[in-house]
Coordinates of C-alpha atoms in Angstrom, one line a residue:
M1 CA 70.4 95.9 40.1
A2 CA 72.9 96.8 42.9
I3 CA 75.5 99.5 42.3
S4 CA 78.9 98.1 41.9
T5 CA 81.4 100.4 40.8
Q6 CA 82.5 103.9 41.6
T7 CA 82.2 105.0 38.0
E8 CA 78.1 104.2 38.1
L9 CA 77.5 106.4 41.0
K10 CA 76.3 110.2 40.4
K11 CA 78.5 113.1 41.2
G12 CA 77.6 114.9 44.3
P13 CA 74.4 116.5 44.9
L14 CA 76.0 120.1 44.8
D15 CA 77.5 119.5 41.2
G16 CA 76.9 122.5 39.2
I17 CA 77.0 125.0 42.4
T18 CA 79.9 127.3 42.0
V19 CA 81.1 128.9 45.5
L20 CA 83.3 131.8 45.9
D21 CA 85.2 131.2 49.3
F22 CA 86.6 134.3 50.7
S23 CA 87.3 132.8 54.0
R24 CA 90.4 131.9 55.6
V25 CA 92.1 129.9 58.5
L26 CA 89.1 127.3 59.9
A27 CA 85.4 128.1 59.9
G28 CA 84.8 129.5 56.5
P29 CA 87.2 127.0 55.0
Y30 CA 85.8 124.2 56.6
C31 CA 82.2 125.1 55.5
T32 CA 83.5 125.4 51.9
M33 CA 85.2 122.1 52.4
V34 CA 81.8 120.5 53.3
L35 CA 80.2 121.8 50.3
A36 CA 83.2 120.7 48.0
D37 CA 82.7 117.2 49.4
L38 CA 79.2 117.3 48.3
G39 CA 80.1 118.1 44.8
A40 CA 80.3 122.1 44.4
R41 CA 83.1 124.0 42.7
V42 CA 84.7 126.1 45.3
I43 CA 87.0 128.8 44.0
K44 CA 89.1 130.4 47.1
V45 CA 89.7 134.1 46.3
E46 CA 93.4 134.6 48.2
K47 CA 95.1 137.9 48.9
I48 CA 98.4 138.6 47.2
G49 CA 101.5 137.3 48.3
T50 CA 100.4 135.0 51.4
G51 CA 97.3 133.9 50.6
D52 CA 95.4 132.1 53.5
D53 CA 97.1 132.6 56.8
T54 CA 96.8 128.7 57.2
R55 CA 99.8 128.4 54.3
E56 CA 102.0 129.3 57.3
F57 CA 100.6 126.6 59.8
G58 CA 102.5 123.5 60.6
P59 CA 102.8 120.7 60.1
F60 CA 104.6 121.0 57.1
V61 CA 104.8 118.6 54.0
E62 CA 107.6 119.0 51.6
G63 CA 107.3 122.9 52.5
E64 CA 103.5 123.2 52.2
S65 CA 101.2 123.4 54.9
A66 CA 99.0 120.2 56.1
Y67 CA 96.7 122.1 58.0
F68 CA 95.8 124.4 55.1
S69 CA 95.7 121.1 52.8
C70 CA 93.2 119.3 55.1
F71 CA 90.6 122.0 54.9
N72 CA 91.0 123.2 51.0
R73 CA 91.0 119.9 49.3
N74 CA 89.4 119.7 46.0
K75 CA 89.1 123.6 45.8
E76 CA 90.8 126.0 43.3
S77 CA 92.6 129.1 44.4
I78 CA 92.7 132.6 42.3
V79 CA 94.9 135.6 43.6
L80 CA 93.2 139.1 43.1
D81 CA 94.1 142.5 43.7
I82 CA 91.0 144.3 44.8
K83 CA 92.7 147.6 44.0
S84 CA 93.2 146.7 40.4
P85 CA 90.3 147.7 38.0
R86 CA 90.9 144.6 35.9
D87 CA 90.9 142.2 38.9
R88 CA 87.8 143.9 40.2
E89 CA 86.0 143.3 36.7
L90 CA 87.3 139.8 37.0
L91 CA 85.7 139.2 40.4
E92 CA 82.5 140.7 38.9
R93 CA 82.6 138.0 36.2
L94 CA 83.2 135.4 39.0
L95 CA 80.1 136.7 41.1
D96 CA 77.9 136.5 37.6
E97 CA 78.9 132.8 37.7
A98 CA 78.8 132.1 41.5
D99 CA 75.9 130.5 43.3
V100 CA 77.3 131.2 47.0
L101 CA 79.6 133.5 48.6
V102 CA 81.3 132.7 51.9
E103 CA 83.6 135.1 53.8
N104 CA 84.8 135.3 57.6
F105 CA 85.8 138.9 58.0
R106 CA 84.9 141.3 60.7
P107 CA 81.5 142.7 59.9
G108 CA 82.0 145.7 57.7
V109 CA 85.0 144.8 55.9
M110 CA 83.6 143.3 52.9
D111 CA 81.3 146.6 52.4
R112 CA 84.7 148.7 52.7
L113 CA 85.8 146.3 49.8
G114 CA 82.9 147.2 48.0
Y115 CA 81.4 143.7 48.1
G116 CA 79.1 143.6 51.0
P117 CA 75.8 141.9 51.1
E118 CA 73.5 144.7 50.4
R119 CA 75.6 145.8 47.2
L120 CA 75.6 142.3 46.1
A121 CA 71.9 141.7 46.5
R122 CA 71.3 144.7 44.1
T123 CA 73.9 143.7 41.5
H124 CA 73.8 139.9 42.1
P125 CA 70.3 138.9 43.1
H126 CA 70.6 135.4 43.0
L127 CA 73.6 135.3 45.0
I128 CA 73.5 133.3 48.6
Y129 CA 75.9 135.2 50.8
S130 CA 76.9 133.5 53.8
S131 CA 79.0 135.5 56.5
I132 CA 80.7 133.7 59.6
S133 CA 82.1 136.2 62.3
G134 CA 82.6 135.9 66.1
F135 CA 79.2 137.4 66.8
G136 CA 77.5 137.9 63.9
H137 CA 76.4 141.0 62.0
T138 CA 74.0 142.6 64.6
G139 CA 74.0 143.4 68.2
P140 CA 76.6 145.4 70.9
F141 CA 79.5 142.5 70.2
S142 CA 79.3 142.5 66.3
E143 CA 82.3 144.7 65.8
L144 CA 84.5 142.9 68.0
P145 CA 87.2 140.0 67.0
G146 CA 86.2 136.6 67.9
Y147 CA 88.4 133.5 68.1
D148 CA 87.3 130.0 68.9
M149 CA 88.8 130.0 72.4
V150 CA 87.2 133.5 72.8
V151 CA 83.5 132.0 72.0
Q152 CA 84.2 128.9 73.8
A153 CA 84.8 131.1 77.0
M154 CA 82.2 133.3 76.6
G155 CA 79.6 130.9 75.3
G156 CA 80.1 128.7 78.3
I157 CA 81.3 125.5 77.1
M158 CA 84.6 125.8 79.0
S159 CA 83.0 126.4 82.4
L160 CA 81.3 123.0 81.7
T161 CA 84.3 121.2 80.3
G162 CA 87.0 119.3 82.8
W163 CA 86.9 117.8 86.1
P164 CA 84.9 119.1 89.2
D165 CA 88.1 120.0 91.0
G166 CA 90.0 121.2 87.8
E167 CA 90.0 124.6 85.9
P168 CA 87.8 125.4 83.0
A169 CA 89.2 123.6 80.1
R170 CA 89.0 124.2 76.2
V171 CA 87.5 121.6 74.2
G172 CA 89.8 119.6 72.5
T173 CA 89.4 120.6 69.1
S174 CA 88.2 124.1 67.8
F175 CA 84.7 123.6 68.8
G176 CA 83.7 127.1 68.2
D177 CA 84.9 127.4 64.8
L178 CA 83.7 123.8 63.6
S179 CA 80.3 124.4 64.8
A180 CA 79.9 127.6 63.0
A181 CA 81.3 126.0 59.8
L182 CA 78.7 123.4 60.0
F183 CA 75.8 125.6 61.0
A184 CA 76.6 127.8 57.9
A185 CA 77.0 125.0 55.6
V186 CA 73.2 124.1 56.7
G187 CA 71.9 127.8 55.9
I188 CA 73.6 127.6 53.0
L189 CA 71.9 124.3 51.6
A190 CA 68.6 125.5 52.9
S191 CA 69.0 128.9 51.0
L192 CA 69.8 126.9 47.9
Y193 CA 66.7 125.2 48.3
S194 CA 64.6 128.3 48.9
R195 CA 66.2 129.8 45.7
T196 CA 64.7 127.0 43.5
R197 CA 61.4 128.3 44.4
D198 CA 61.8 132.2 44.3
A199 CA 64.8 132.5 42.5
Q200 CA 66.3 134.6 45.1
G201 CA 69.4 134.9 47.0
T202 CA 69.6 135.1 50.8
R203 CA 71.8 136.4 53.2
V204 CA 73.3 133.6 55.9
D205 CA 74.6 135.4 58.9
I206 CA 76.4 133.1 61.2
G207 CA 77.7 134.3 64.8
M208 CA 80.1 131.6 66.6
L209 CA 78.7 132.8 69.9
D210 CA 75.4 131.9 68.9
C211 CA 76.3 128.5 67.6
Q212 CA 78.2 128.0 70.9
A213 CA 74.5 128.7 72.7
A214 CA 72.7 126.5 70.3
L215 CA 75.1 123.5 71.3
M216 CA 74.4 123.9 74.9
E217 CA 72.3 121.0 75.0
T218 CA 69.9 121.4 78.1
A219 CA 72.4 123.2 80.1
L220 CA 70.4 126.8 79.6
A221 CA 67.3 124.9 80.6
R222 CA 68.6 123.1 83.6
F223 CA 69.6 126.6 85.1
D224 CA 66.4 128.2 84.3
I225 CA 64.2 125.2 85.9
E226 CA 66.4 124.2 88.7
G227 CA 68.2 127.7 89.5
K228 CA 71.6 125.9 89.7
V229 CA 74.4 126.8 87.8
P230 CA 75.8 123.6 85.9
H231 CA 79.5 122.9 86.6
R232 CA 81.9 120.7 85.5
T233 CA 81.1 117.1 85.9
G234 CA 84.4 115.3 84.2
D235 CA 83.5 112.7 81.8
C236 CA 79.9 111.7 83.0
H237 CA 76.7 113.0 81.7
P238 CA 74.7 115.0 84.3
S239 CA 71.3 113.5 83.5
L240 CA 72.0 109.7 82.9
A241 CA 74.0 107.0 84.9
P242 CA 75.9 105.2 83.9
F243 CA 77.4 107.1 81.4
E244 CA 80.9 107.8 81.7
S245 CA 84.3 105.9 81.9
F246 CA 85.6 102.9 84.2
N247 CA 88.7 101.8 85.7
A248 CA 89.5 98.1 84.3
Q249 CA 92.7 96.1 84.5
D250 CA 94.6 97.9 81.8
G251 CA 92.9 101.0 81.1
K252 CA 89.6 102.8 80.7
L253 CA 86.7 102.3 78.9
V254 CA 83.5 103.9 78.4
I255 CA 80.0 102.5 79.4
A256 CA 76.9 104.5 78.3
A257 CA 73.7 102.7 79.6
G258 CA 71.5 105.5 78.9
N259 CA 68.1 103.8 79.9
D260 CA 67.0 101.2 82.3
T261 CA 66.8 98.3 79.7
L262 CA 70.5 98.8 78.9
F263 CA 71.5 99.1 82.6
L264 CA 70.0 95.5 83.1
L265 CA 71.8 94.4 80.1
M266 CA 75.1 95.7 81.3
A267 CA 74.6 94.4 84.6
D268 CA 74.1 91.0 83.5
A269 CA 77.0 91.4 80.9
I270 CA 79.6 92.1 83.5
G271 CA 78.3 89.5 86.1
A272 CA 76.6 91.8 88.3
A273 CA 72.9 91.3 88.2
R274 CA 72.4 92.1 91.6
L275 CA 73.0 95.8 90.9
A276 CA 69.9 96.0 88.6
F277 CA 67.9 95.1 91.8
D278 CA 69.6 97.3 94.3
P279 CA 67.3 99.8 95.5
R280 CA 69.9 102.6 94.9
F281 CA 70.0 101.9 91.3
L282 CA 66.2 100.9 90.1
S283 CA 65.8 104.0 88.0
N284 CA 68.1 106.4 86.2
D285 CA 67.3 109.1 88.5
M286 CA 68.1 107.2 91.4
R287 CA 71.5 106.0 89.8
C288 CA 72.3 109.7 89.0
R289 CA 71.7 110.7 92.8
N290 CA 73.8 107.7 93.9
R291 CA 76.5 107.7 91.0
P292 CA 79.7 107.7 93.4
E293 CA 78.3 104.3 94.9
L294 CA 77.4 102.8 91.5
V295 CA 80.8 103.6 90.2
I296 CA 82.5 102.0 92.9
E297 CA 80.2 98.9 92.6
M298 CA 80.8 98.5 88.9
E299 CA 84.7 99.1 89.2
K300 CA 85.1 96.5 91.8
I301 CA 84.2 94.0 89.1
L302 CA 85.6 95.8 86.1
V303 CA 89.3 96.1 87.4
Q304 CA 89.4 92.3 87.2
Q305 CA 89.6 92.0 83.6
P306 CA 91.2 94.0 80.6
V307 CA 89.3 96.6 78.7
Q308 CA 89.0 94.5 75.4
H309 CA 87.4 91.5 77.7
W310 CA 84.5 93.9 78.9
V311 CA 84.1 95.6 75.5
D312 CA 83.5 92.1 73.6
L313 CA 81.0 91.2 76.5
L314 CA 79.0 94.6 76.5
N315 CA 79.1 94.4 72.7
E316 CA 77.4 91.1 72.4
E317 CA 74.5 92.2 74.8
G318 CA 74.2 95.5 72.8
V319 CA 75.3 97.8 75.5
P320 CA 77.1 101.1 74.2
C321 CA 80.8 100.9 75.3
S322 CA 84.3 101.7 73.9
P323 CA 87.8 101.9 74.7
I324 CA 89.5 105.1 75.1
N325 CA 91.4 105.6 71.7
T326 CA 94.3 107.7 70.9
I327 CA 94.6 109.5 67.5
D328 CA 97.1 107.0 66.1
K329 CA 94.4 104.0 66.6
L330 CA 91.8 105.8 64.1
F331 CA 94.0 105.3 61.0
D332 CA 93.4 101.4 61.4
H333 CA 90.0 101.5 62.8
P334 CA 88.0 98.8 60.9
Q335 CA 84.9 100.8 61.2
L336 CA 86.4 104.0 60.1
K337 CA 87.9 102.1 57.2
A338 CA 84.8 100.5 56.0
R339 CA 83.1 104.0 55.9
N340 CA 86.0 105.1 53.8
M341 CA 86.4 107.8 56.4
I342 CA 90.3 107.9 56.2
V343 CA 91.4 109.7 53.0
Q344 CA 94.3 111.3 51.3
V345 CA 95.3 114.9 50.8
Q346 CA 98.0 116.2 48.9
G347 CA 99.3 119.9 48.4
K348 CA 101.1 121.1 45.1
A349 CA 104.3 119.2 45.8
G350 CA 102.2 116.2 45.4
K351 CA 103.3 114.0 48.7
P352 CA 100.1 112.6 50.5
F353 CA 99.3 112.4 53.8
R354 CA 96.2 111.0 55.6
T355 CA 93.3 112.6 57.3
A356 CA 89.4 112.3 58.0
G357 CA 87.0 111.9 54.9
N358 CA 83.6 113.1 54.5
P359 CA 81.2 111.4 56.9
I360 CA 78.2 112.5 54.8
K361 CA 77.3 109.3 52.8
L362 CA 74.5 109.5 50.1
T363 CA 73.1 106.5 48.5
G364 CA 74.1 106.4 44.7
R365 CA 76.4 109.3 44.9
R366 CA 80.1 109.3 44.7
D367 CA 82.6 109.7 47.9
I368 CA 86.0 110.3 48.3
D369 CA 88.0 107.6 47.0
S370 CA 90.3 106.6 49.4
Q371 CA 93.1 105.4 47.3
V372 CA 93.2 108.7 45.1
P373 CA 94.4 111.6 47.0
C374 CA 92.5 114.9 47.1
S375 CA 94.5 117.9 45.8
A376 CA 94.7 121.4 48.0
P377 CA 95.6 124.2 45.4
G378 CA 98.9 126.1 45.3
L379 CA 98.6 129.9 45.8
G380 CA 97.1 131.4 42.7
Q381 CA 97.4 128.0 40.8
H382 CA 94.2 128.4 39.0
R383 CA 94.1 132.1 38.1
E384 CA 95.0 131.5 34.2
A385 CA 92.6 128.8 33.8
I386 CA 89.7 130.5 35.6
L387 CA 90.6 133.9 33.4
D388 CA 90.5 132.0 30.5
E389 CA 87.4 130.3 31.2
L390 CA 85.3 132.7 32.5
M391 CA 86.7 135.8 30.6
A392 CA 86.3 134.2 27.2
R393 CA 83.0 132.7 27.9
H394 CA 81.7 136.2 28.7
G395 CA 83.4 137.6 25.6
A396 CA 85.2 140.1 27.6
Y397 CA 88.8 139.0 27.3
H398 CA 90.4 136.9 24.6
L399 CA 93.6 134.8 25.6
P400 CA 95.3 134.4 22.4
E401 CA 97.7 131.6 22.1
S402 CA 100.7 133.6 21.2
D403 CA 101.8 137.0 21.2
G404 CA 101.8 137.1 17.5
Q405 CA 98.9 135.0 16.7
K406 CA 96.9 137.5 14.9
D407 CA 98.1 140.5 12.9
G408 CA 98.3 143.8 15.2
Q409 CA 98.8 141.5 18.3
K410 CA 102.1 142.9 19.4
N411 CA 103.4 143.8 22.9
G412 CA 101.9 147.0 23.9
S413 CA 99.5 147.1 21.1
Q414 CA 97.9 150.5 20.3
T415 CA 94.9 151.7 21.4
D416 CA 92.6 154.8 20.1
K417 CA 89.9 157.1 21.1
N418 CA 87.5 154.9 19.5
G419 CA 87.9 152.0 21.6
S420 CA 89.9 149.8 19.2
E421 CA 92.3 146.9 20.0
Q422 CA 94.2 147.1 22.9
T423 CA 96.4 144.6 25.3
I424 CA 96.6 144.3 29.0
E425 CA 99.4 142.6 30.4
N426 CA 98.7 139.7 32.9
R427 CA 101.4 138.0 34.8
S428 CA 101.0 134.2 35.3
E429 CA 102.1 132.3 38.2
N430 CA 105.7 132.0 37.1
G431 CA 106.1 135.6 36.3
S432 CA 105.9 135.6 32.7
A433 CA 103.4 137.7 30.8
Q434 CA 100.6 137.0 29.0
K435 CA 98.5 139.5 26.7
V436 CA 94.8 139.7 26.9
R437 CA 92.7 141.7 24.9
P438 CA 89.3 143.5 26.0
T439 CA 86.7 143.2 23.4
R440 CA 83.8 144.8 25.0
K441 CA 83.1 146.9 27.9
S442 CA 80.0 147.1 30.0
S443 CA 77.9 150.2 29.8
S444 CA 75.3 149.7 32.5
T445 CA 75.1 151.9 35.6
A446 CA 75.4 148.8 37.6
A447 CA 78.9 147.8 36.1
K448 CA 80.0 151.2 36.7
T449 CA 79.2 151.0 40.2
R450 CA 80.5 147.5 40.7
N451 CA 83.7 148.2 39.0
A452 CA 84.7 151.5 40.6
A453 CA 88.0 151.1 42.7
P454 CA 87.7 151.1 46.4
D455 CA 88.5 154.4 48.3
A456 CA 91.5 154.4 50.7
S457 CA 89.6 152.9 53.3
S458 CA 88.6 150.0 51.8
A459 CA 92.3 149.6 50.4
S460 CA 93.6 149.5 53.9
D461 CA 91.3 146.3 54.7
T462 CA 93.6 144.3 52.4
S463 CA 96.8 144.7 54.4
S464 CA 95.6 145.5 58.1
S465 CA 95.8 142.5 60.2
S466 CA 93.1 144.0 62.4
T467 CA 90.3 143.6 59.9
A468 CA 90.8 141.7 56.3
T469 CA 93.9 139.9 56.3
S470 CA 94.9 137.7 59.5
Y471 CA 92.5 136.5 61.8
D472 CA 89.6 133.9 61.5
A473 CA 85.9 134.7 62.1
Q474 CA 86.7 138.2 63.0

């Protein structure tokens, strides 16, 4: 029987997986957004006061960052003070519950905070620990900061982007960040599968520069074989022809005839069958050698009619082609709408805007509902709910319904040397105080080690813009 409604579909395949997201800006948050889209519960751990840097990035919707909301949809937010013993205990409880940790600080920052991969491998061996940084955690550049544009330049992609007579250009999106995010997601998913067989967590170490090298297609191999440095080729493919944009009567279109059969179909569709028998264009290699002449011959015909005329004819023959759309055209694109790729997101204020959805379509699994806005969290919005849920479940803390719910529960309740009842004040998001009562304390050596307050050097990492707080994928 065919599945007919969204309610009959299963939850995402990562339902039941909990991710602690220490990352900020783009590479890490995009990775954890992918995991959330696939059903994982993502708890975003943010710094006191400002949270993720992108909360201050425009554009803004009712005072909230649309940039932040785009990549933090369907996540929860908790603010933690790592210098506070109570918050460190809370973080330990979160780590007990978590399956995955994602961070994109510069190498060494998490170690100085007391939550490095080696320490957590001992105390939480089930945990998959994913780090995204500019250059990875090994090698001579590992300590250097790395922004998207830095690795685009260093990785060579800028030297291949642009027109032959122009300057090197940055790829139009944050290609370095986004590629690292996707490779990290792949590594995390592979590690989750591996854990089903050996019950062991894994360290996933992603360097943005590595990802740039991996996405160079054949550029490295071509230089090694031919001894020629690949250069910018504009919008044409260096190994295929015709595979570029062409002028039509009212604009440009892309035609990608990537093999001899498609070239024959293309020539017939545009009414230029003679091109298929021209000695200069008989094979792909010859078409690449004679690319300028081929472009001239094709454009003599293409400029006689508008773009849509040629797109319709080429589509009928099965030749890959497209107009060159601007971003505004995507919102009403029939294919994107049919694939549920335009969704709504809203911040805590509740005013939705449109953005791209989840491109991973899985049979029998729920997709994002394009009619219901996804929510991005306010700073620390879920702290009290998470505290109540996790601490109460572990029996570590009890959140009373009111200050006077039980006898003896009063503001500043007394303690004694025998460990009898005491209360600790917790400030909620609106500044009001709630009282929580510890009912047990771990006595294990591991617990003492993991709850030790950070030293001065680690505390400085929570406020230094050169380390833990300001820069993406350092």
